[in-house]
PDB file of C-alpha atoms in Angstrom:
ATOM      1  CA  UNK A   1     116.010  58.577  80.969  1.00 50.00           C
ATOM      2  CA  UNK A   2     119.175  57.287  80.033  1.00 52.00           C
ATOM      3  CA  UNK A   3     117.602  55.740  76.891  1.00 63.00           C
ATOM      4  CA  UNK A   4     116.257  58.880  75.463  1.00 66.00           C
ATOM      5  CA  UNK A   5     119.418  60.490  73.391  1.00 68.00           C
ATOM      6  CA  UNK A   6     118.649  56.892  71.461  1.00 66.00           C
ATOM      7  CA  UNK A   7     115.421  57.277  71.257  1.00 68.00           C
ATOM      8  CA  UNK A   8     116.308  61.235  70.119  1.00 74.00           C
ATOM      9  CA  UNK A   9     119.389  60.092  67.489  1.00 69.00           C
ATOM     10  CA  UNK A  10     116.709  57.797  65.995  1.00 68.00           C
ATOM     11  CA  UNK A  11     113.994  60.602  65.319  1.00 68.00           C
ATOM     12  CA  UNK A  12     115.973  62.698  63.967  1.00 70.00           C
ATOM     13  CA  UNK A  13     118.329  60.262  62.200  1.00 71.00           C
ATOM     14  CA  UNK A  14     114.657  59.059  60.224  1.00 67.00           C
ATOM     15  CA  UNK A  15     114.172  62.543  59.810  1.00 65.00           C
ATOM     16  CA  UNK A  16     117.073  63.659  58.130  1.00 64.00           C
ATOM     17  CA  UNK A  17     117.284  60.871  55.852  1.00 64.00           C
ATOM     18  CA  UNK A  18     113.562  61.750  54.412  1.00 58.00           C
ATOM     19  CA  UNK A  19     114.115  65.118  54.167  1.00 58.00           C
ATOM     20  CA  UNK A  20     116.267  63.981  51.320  1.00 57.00           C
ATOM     21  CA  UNK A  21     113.324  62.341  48.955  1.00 57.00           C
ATOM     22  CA  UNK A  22     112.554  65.575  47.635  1.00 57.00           C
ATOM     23  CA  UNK A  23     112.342  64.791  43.728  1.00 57.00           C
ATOM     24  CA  UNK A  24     109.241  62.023  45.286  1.00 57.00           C
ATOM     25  CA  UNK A  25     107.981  64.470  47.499  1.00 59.00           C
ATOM     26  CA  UNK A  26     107.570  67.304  44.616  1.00 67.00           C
ATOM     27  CA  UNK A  27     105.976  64.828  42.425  1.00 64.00           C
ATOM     28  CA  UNK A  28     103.189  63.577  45.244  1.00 66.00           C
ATOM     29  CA  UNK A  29     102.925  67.391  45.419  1.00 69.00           C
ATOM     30  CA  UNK A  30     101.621  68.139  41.904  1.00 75.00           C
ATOM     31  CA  UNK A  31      99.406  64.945  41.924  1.00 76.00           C
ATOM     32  CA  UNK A  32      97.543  66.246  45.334  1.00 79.00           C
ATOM     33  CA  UNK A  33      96.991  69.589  43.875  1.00 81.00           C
ATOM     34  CA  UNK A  34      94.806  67.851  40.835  1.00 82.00           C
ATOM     35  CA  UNK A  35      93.373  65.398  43.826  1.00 82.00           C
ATOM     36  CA  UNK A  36      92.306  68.549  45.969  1.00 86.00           C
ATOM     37  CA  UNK A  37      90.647  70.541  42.911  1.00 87.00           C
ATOM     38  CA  UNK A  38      88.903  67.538  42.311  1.00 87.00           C
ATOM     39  CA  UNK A  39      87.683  66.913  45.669  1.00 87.00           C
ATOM     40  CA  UNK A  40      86.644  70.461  46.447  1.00 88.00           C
ATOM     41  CA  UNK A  41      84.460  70.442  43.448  1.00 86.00           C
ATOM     42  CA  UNK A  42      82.636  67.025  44.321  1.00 86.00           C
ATOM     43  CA  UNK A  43      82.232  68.508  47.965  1.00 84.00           C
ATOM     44  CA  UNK A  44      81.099  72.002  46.544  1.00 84.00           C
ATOM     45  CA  UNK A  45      78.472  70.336  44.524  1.00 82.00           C
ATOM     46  CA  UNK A  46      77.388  68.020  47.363  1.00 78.00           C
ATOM     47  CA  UNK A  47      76.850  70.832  49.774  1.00 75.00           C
ATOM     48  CA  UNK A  48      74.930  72.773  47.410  1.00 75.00           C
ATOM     49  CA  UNK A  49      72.436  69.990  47.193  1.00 73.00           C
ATOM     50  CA  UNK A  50      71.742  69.417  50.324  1.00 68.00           C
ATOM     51  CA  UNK A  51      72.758  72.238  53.126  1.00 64.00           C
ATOM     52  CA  UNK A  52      75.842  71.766  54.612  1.00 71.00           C
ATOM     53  CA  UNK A  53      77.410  73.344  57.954  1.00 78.00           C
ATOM     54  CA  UNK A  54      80.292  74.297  55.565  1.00 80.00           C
ATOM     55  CA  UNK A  55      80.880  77.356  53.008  1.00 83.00           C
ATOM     56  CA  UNK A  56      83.198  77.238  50.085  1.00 83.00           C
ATOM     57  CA  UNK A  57      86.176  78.686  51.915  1.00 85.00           C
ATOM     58  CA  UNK A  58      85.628  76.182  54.527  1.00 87.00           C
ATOM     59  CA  UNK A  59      85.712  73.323  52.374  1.00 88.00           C
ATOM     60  CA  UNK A  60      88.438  74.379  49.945  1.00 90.00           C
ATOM     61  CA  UNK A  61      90.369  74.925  53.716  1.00 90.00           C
ATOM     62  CA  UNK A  62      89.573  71.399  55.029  1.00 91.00           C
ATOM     63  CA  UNK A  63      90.703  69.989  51.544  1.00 91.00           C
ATOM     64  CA  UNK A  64      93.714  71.708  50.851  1.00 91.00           C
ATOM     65  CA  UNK A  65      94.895  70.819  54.890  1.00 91.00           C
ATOM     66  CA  UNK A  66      94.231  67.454  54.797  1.00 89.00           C
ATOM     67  CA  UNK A  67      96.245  66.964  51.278  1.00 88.00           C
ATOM     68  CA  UNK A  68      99.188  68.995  53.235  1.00 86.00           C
ATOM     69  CA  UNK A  69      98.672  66.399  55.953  1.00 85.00           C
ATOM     70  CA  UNK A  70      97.728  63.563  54.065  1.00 82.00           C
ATOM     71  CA  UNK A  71     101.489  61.464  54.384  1.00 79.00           C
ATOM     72  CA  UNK A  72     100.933  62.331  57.779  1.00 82.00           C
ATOM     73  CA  UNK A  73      97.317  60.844  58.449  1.00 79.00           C
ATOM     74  CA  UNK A  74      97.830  58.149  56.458  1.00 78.00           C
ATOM     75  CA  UNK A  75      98.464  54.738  57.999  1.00 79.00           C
ATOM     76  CA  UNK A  76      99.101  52.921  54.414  1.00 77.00           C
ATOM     77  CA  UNK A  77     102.086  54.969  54.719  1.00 77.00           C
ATOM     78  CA  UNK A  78     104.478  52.123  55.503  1.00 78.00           C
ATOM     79  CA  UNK A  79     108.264  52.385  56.835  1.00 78.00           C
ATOM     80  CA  UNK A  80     109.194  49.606  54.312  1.00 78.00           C
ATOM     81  CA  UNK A  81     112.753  48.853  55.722  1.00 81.00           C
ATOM     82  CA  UNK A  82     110.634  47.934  58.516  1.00 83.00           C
ATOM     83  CA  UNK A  83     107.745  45.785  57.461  1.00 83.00           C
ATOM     84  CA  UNK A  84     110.738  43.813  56.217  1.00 83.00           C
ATOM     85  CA  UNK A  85     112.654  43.733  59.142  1.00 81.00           C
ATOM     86  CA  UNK A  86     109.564  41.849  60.419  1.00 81.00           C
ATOM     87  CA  UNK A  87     108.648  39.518  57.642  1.00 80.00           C
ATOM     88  CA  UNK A  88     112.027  38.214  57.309  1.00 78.00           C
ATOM     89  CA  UNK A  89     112.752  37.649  60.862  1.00 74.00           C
ATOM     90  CA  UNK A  90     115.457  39.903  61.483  1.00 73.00           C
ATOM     91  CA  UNK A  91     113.435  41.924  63.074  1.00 71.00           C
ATOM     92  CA  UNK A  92     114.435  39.811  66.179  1.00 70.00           C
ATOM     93  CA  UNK A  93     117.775  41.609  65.788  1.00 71.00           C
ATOM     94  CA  UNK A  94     116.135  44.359  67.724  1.00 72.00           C
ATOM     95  CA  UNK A  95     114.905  42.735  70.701  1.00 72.00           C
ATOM     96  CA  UNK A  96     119.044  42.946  71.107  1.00 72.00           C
ATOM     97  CA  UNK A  97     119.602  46.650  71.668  1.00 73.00           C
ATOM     98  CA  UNK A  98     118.819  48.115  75.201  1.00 74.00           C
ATOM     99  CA  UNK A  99     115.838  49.962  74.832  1.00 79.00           C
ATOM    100  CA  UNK A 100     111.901  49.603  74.825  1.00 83.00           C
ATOM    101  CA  UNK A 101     111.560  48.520  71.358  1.00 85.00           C
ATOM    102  CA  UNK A 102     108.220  50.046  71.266  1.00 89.00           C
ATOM    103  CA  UNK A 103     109.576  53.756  71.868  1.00 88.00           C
ATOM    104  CA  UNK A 104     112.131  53.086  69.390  1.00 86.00           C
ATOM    105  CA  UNK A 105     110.297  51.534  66.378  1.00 86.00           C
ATOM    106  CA  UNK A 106     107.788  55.041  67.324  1.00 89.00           C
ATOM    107  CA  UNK A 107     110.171  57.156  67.501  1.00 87.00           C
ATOM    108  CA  UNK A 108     112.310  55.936  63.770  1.00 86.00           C
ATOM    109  CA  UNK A 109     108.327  56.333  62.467  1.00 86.00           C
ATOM    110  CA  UNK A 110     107.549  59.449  63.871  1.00 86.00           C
ATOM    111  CA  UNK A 111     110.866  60.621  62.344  1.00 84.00           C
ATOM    112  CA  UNK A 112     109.944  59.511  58.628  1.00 82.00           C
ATOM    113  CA  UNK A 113     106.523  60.151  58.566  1.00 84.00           C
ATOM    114  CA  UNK A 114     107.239  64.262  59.718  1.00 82.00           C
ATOM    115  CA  UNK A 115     110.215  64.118  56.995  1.00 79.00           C
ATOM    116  CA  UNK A 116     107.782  63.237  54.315  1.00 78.00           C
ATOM    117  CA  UNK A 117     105.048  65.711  55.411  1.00 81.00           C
ATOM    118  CA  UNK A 118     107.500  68.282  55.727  1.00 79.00           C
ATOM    119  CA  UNK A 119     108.763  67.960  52.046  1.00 76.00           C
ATOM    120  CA  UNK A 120     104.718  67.871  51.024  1.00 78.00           C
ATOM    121  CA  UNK A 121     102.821  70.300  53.108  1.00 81.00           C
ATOM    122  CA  UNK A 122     104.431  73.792  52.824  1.00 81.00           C
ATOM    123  CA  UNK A 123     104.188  73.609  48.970  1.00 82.00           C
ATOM    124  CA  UNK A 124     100.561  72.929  49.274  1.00 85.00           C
ATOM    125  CA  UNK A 125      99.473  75.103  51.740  1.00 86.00           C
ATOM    126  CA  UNK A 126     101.847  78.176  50.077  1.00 85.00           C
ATOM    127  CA  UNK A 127     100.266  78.084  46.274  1.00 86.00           C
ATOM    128  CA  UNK A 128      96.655  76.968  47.869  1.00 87.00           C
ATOM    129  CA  UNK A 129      96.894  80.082  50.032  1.00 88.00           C
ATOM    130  CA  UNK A 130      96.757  82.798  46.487  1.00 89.00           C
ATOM    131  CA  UNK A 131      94.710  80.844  44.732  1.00 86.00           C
ATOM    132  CA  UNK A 132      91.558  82.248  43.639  1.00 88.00           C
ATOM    133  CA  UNK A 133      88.367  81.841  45.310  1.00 84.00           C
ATOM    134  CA  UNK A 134      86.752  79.810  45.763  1.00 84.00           C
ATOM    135  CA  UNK A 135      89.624  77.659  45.995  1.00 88.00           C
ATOM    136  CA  UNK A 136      91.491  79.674  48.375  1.00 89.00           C
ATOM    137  CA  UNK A 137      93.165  78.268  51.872  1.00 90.00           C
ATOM    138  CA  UNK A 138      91.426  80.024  54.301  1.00 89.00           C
ATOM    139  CA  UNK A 139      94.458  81.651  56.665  1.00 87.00           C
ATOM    140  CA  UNK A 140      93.518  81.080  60.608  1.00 88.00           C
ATOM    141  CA  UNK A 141      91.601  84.009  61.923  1.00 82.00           C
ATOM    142  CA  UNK A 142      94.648  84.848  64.700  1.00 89.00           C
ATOM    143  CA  UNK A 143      97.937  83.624  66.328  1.00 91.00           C
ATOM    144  CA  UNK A 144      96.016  82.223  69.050  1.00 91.00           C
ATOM    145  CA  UNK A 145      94.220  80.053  66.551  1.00 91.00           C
ATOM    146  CA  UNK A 146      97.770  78.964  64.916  1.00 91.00           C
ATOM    147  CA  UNK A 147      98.967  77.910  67.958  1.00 93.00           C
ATOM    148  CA  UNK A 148      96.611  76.018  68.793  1.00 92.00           C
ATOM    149  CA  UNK A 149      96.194  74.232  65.392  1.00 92.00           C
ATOM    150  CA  UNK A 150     100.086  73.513  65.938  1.00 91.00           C
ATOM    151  CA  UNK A 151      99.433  71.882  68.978  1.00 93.00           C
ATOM    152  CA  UNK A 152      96.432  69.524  67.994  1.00 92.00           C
ATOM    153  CA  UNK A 153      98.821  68.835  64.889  1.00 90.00           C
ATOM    154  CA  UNK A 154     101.593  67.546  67.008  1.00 91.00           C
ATOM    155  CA  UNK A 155      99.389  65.480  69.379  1.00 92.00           C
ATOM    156  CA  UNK A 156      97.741  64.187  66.048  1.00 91.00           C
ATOM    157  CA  UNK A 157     100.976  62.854  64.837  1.00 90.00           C
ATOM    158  CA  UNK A 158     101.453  61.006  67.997  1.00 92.00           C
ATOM    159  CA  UNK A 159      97.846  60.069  67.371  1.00 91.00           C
ATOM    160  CA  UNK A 160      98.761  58.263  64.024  1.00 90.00           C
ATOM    161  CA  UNK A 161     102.021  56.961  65.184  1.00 90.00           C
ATOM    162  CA  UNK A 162     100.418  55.488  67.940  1.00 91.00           C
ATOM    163  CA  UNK A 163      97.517  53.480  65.816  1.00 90.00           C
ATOM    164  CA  UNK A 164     100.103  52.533  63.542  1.00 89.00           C
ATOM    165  CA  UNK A 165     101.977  51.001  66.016  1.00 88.00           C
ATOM    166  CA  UNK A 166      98.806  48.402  65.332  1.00 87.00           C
ATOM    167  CA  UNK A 167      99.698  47.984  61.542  1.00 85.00           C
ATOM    168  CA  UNK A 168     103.457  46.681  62.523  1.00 86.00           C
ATOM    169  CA  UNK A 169     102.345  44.286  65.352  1.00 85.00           C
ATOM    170  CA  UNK A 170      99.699  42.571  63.093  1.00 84.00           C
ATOM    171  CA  UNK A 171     102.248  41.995  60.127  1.00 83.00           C
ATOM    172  CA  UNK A 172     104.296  40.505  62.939  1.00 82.00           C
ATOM    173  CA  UNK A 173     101.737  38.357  63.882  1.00 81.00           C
ATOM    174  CA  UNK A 174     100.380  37.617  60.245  1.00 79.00           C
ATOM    175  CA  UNK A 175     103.895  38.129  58.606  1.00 77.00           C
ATOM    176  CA  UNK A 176     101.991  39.488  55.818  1.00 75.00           C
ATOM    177  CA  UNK A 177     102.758  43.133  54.272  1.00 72.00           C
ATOM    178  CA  UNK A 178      99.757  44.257  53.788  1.00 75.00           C
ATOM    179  CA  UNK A 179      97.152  42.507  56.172  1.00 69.00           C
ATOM    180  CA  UNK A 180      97.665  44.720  59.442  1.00 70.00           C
ATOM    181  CA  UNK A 181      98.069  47.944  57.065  1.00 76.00           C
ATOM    182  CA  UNK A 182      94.653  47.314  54.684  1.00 77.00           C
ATOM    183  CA  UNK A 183      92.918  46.289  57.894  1.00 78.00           C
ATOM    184  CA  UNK A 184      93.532  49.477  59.799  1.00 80.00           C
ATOM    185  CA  UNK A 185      93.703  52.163  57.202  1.00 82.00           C
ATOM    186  CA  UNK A 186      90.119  52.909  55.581  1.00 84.00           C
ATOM    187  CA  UNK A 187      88.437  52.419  59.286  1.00 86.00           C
ATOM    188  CA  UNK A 188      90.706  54.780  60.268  1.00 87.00           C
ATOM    189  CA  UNK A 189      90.607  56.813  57.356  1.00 86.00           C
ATOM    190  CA  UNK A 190      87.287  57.547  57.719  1.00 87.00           C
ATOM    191  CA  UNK A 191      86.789  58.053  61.192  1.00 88.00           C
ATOM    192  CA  UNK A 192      89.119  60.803  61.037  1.00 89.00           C
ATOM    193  CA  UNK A 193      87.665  62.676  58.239  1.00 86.00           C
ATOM    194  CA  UNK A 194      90.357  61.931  56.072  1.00 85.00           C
ATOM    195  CA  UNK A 195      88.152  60.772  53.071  1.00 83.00           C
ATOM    196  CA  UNK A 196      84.823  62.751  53.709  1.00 83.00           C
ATOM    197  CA  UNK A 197      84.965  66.105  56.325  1.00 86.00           C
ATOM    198  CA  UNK A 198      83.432  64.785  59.046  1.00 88.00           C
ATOM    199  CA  UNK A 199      80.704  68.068  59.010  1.00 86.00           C
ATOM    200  CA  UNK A 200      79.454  66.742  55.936  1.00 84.00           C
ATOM    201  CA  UNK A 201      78.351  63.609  57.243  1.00 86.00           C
ATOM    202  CA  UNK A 202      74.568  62.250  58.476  1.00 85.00           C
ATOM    203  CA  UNK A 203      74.092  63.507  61.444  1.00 86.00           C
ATOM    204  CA  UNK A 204      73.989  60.133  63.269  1.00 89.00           C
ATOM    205  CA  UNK A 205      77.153  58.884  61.959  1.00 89.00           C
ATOM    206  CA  UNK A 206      78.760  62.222  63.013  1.00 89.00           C
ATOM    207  CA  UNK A 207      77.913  61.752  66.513  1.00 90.00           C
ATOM    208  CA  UNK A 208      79.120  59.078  67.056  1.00 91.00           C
ATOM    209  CA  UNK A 209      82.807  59.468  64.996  1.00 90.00           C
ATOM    210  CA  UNK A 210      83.144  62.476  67.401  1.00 89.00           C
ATOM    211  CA  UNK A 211      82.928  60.602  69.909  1.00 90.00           C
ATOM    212  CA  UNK A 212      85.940  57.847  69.012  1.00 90.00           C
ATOM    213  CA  UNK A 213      89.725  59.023  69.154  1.00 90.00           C
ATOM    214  CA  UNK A 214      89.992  59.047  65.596  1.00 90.00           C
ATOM    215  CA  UNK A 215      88.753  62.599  64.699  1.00 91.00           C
ATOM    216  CA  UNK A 216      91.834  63.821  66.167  1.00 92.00           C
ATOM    217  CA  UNK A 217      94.311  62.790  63.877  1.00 89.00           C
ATOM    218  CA  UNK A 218      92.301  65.013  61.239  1.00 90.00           C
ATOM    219  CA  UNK A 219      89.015  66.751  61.938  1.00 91.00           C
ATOM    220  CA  UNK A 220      90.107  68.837  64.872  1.00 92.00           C
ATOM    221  CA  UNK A 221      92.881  70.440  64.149  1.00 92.00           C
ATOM    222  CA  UNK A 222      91.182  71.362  60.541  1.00 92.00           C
ATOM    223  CA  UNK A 223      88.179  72.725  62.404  1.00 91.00           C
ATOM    224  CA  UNK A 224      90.631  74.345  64.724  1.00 92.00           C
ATOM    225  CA  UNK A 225      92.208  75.959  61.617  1.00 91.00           C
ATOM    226  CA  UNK A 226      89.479  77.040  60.034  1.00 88.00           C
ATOM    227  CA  UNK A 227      87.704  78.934  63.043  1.00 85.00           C
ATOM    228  CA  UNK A 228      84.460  75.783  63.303  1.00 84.00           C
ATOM    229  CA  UNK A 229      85.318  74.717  66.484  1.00 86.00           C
ATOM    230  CA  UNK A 230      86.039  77.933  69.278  1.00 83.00           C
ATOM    231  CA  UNK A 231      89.296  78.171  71.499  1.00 85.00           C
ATOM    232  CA  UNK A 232      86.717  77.692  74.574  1.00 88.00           C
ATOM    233  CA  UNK A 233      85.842  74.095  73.508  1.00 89.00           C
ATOM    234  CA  UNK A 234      89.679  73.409  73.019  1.00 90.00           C
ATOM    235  CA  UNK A 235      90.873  72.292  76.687  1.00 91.00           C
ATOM    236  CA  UNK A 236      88.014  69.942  77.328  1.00 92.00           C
ATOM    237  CA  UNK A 237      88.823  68.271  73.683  1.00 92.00           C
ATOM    238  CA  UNK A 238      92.452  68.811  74.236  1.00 91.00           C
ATOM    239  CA  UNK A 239      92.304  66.796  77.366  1.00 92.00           C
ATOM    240  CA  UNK A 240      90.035  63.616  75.808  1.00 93.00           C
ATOM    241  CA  UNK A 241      92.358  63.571  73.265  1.00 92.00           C
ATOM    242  CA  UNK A 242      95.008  62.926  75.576  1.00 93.00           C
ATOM    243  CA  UNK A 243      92.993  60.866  77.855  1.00 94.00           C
ATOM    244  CA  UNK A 244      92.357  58.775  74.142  1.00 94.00           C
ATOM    245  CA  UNK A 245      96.615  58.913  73.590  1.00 93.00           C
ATOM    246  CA  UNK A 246      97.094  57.064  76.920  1.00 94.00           C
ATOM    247  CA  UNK A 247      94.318  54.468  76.168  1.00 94.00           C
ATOM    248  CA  UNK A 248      95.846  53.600  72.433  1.00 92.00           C
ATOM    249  CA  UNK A 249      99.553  53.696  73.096  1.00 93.00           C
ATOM    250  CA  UNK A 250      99.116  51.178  76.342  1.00 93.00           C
ATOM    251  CA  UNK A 251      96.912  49.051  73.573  1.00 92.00           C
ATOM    252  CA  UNK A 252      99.458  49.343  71.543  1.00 89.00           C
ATOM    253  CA  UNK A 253     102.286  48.079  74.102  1.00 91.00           C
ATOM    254  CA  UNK A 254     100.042  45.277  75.018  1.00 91.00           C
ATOM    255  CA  UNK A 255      99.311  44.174  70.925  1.00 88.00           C
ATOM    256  CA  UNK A 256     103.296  44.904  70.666  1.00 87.00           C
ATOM    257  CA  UNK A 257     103.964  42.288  72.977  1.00 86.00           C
ATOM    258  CA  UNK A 258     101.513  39.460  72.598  1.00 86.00           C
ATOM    259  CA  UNK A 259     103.414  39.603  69.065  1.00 82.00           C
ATOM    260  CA  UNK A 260     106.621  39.242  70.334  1.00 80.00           C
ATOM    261  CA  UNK A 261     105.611  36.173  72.291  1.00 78.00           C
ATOM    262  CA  UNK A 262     103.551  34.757  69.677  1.00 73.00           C
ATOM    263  CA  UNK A 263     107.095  35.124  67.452  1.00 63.00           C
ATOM    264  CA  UNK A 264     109.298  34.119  70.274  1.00 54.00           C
ATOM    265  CA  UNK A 265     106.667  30.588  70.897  1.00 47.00           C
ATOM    266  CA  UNK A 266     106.621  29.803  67.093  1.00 47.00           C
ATOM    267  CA  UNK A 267     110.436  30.623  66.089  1.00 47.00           C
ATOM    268  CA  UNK A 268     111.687  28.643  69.440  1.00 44.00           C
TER     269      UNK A 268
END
């Protein structure tokens, strides 16, 4: 316990300092607007074409909340200071405060990955939310449902941090920038409905994504948003998903620190 005012300072330290990017973060914003248009129209036409479990409002909604998340689901998003920390081997400066290096390193990119979502999403989901139909963000259908989106959005952000955590041990191991990032990313990606809404997918393939953590950082709290999936289903998924958070984050300790021994072997 007597660790966690670092752990804290760190968060919101990271936090603070991305809250100040906002000339970056208005110009991602303009360029996700044309990206969501765009999207909702390919999705539009593909639904029309074949039945699809979705309506317009329902698909301009999943769009428009997954470009408002998308710094936040993504795992190319990279904490650069970081991922050269690592490659250059002072990284090992670290290992030198007294704390659990993997709590810290999650909590510095919990911190900058919520400051950059923060500067993107409420833009987004403000002008998507008068837009015309059907282009419209569909608003939840009651405070019940908003609280509950806001509470599958916060697990999913541990979610993401937490698979991350993956990314940084493999450039430790491969002390390459982009290995452990373009290896985890598009499986990721698109288990969590981040590049096609997982209700638009074949059947088979949908079955089974639901079934892996993934669809958690992304698919559930859209649904949740957008009134597909009921409050009643919520504690059983609620509770896999957390029973899924466990599973990854003690992975994630473990790939942590075979990397730190495999560094500590080859540097002597």
């Amino acid at each position: 316990m007597g660790e966690l005012p670092a752990y804290a300072g760190l968060f919101r330290m990271r936090l603070v300092r991305g809250l100040s990017y906002r000339a970056a973060a208005i110009a991602s914003s303009v360029t996700q607007f044309f990206w969501g248009f765009m999207l909702i129209s390919v999705l539009r036409a593909f639904a029309r074409s074949g039945g699809s479990p979705l309506d317009d409002g329902q698909i301009a909604s999943y769009i428009w909340l997954q470009q408002a998340s998308l710094v936040l689901g993504a795992i190319w998003f990279r904490d650069g200071e970081l991922v050269r920390l690592i490659c250059s081997g002072d990284a090992a400066y670290e290992l030198c405060r007294p704390v659990d290096l993997y709590r810290f390193w999650f909590a510095r990119l919990a911190g900058g990955r919520l400051a950059a979502t923060a500067l993107r999403c409420l833009p987004i989901l403000a002008v998507a939310s008068f837009l015309p139909e059907p282009w419209r963000l569909c608003l939840p259908g009651s405070p019940a449902v908003l609280a509950c989106f806001a509470l599958a959005m916060a697990l999913a952000t541990v979610m993401v941090v937490a698979v991350s955590m993956f990314s940084y041990a493999l450039t430790m191991v491969t002390l390459n920038t982009q290995a452990g990032f373009l290896f985890v990313a598009p499986v990721f990606e698109l288990c969590a409905g981040l590049l096609v809404p997982l209700p638009l997918m074949p059947e088979g393939v949908r079955r089974v994504l639901e079934v892996l953590p993934f669809r958690y950082a992304a698919d559930l709290p859209f649904r949740i948003w957008m009134g597909s999936i009921g409050l009643a289903e919520l504690p059983g998924l609620l509770a896999a998903e957390i029973a899924w958070l466990a599973v990854i984050v003690a992975g994630g300790r473990l790939a942590l620190g075979a990397a730190l021994r495999r560094a500590e072997a080859v540097g002597g």
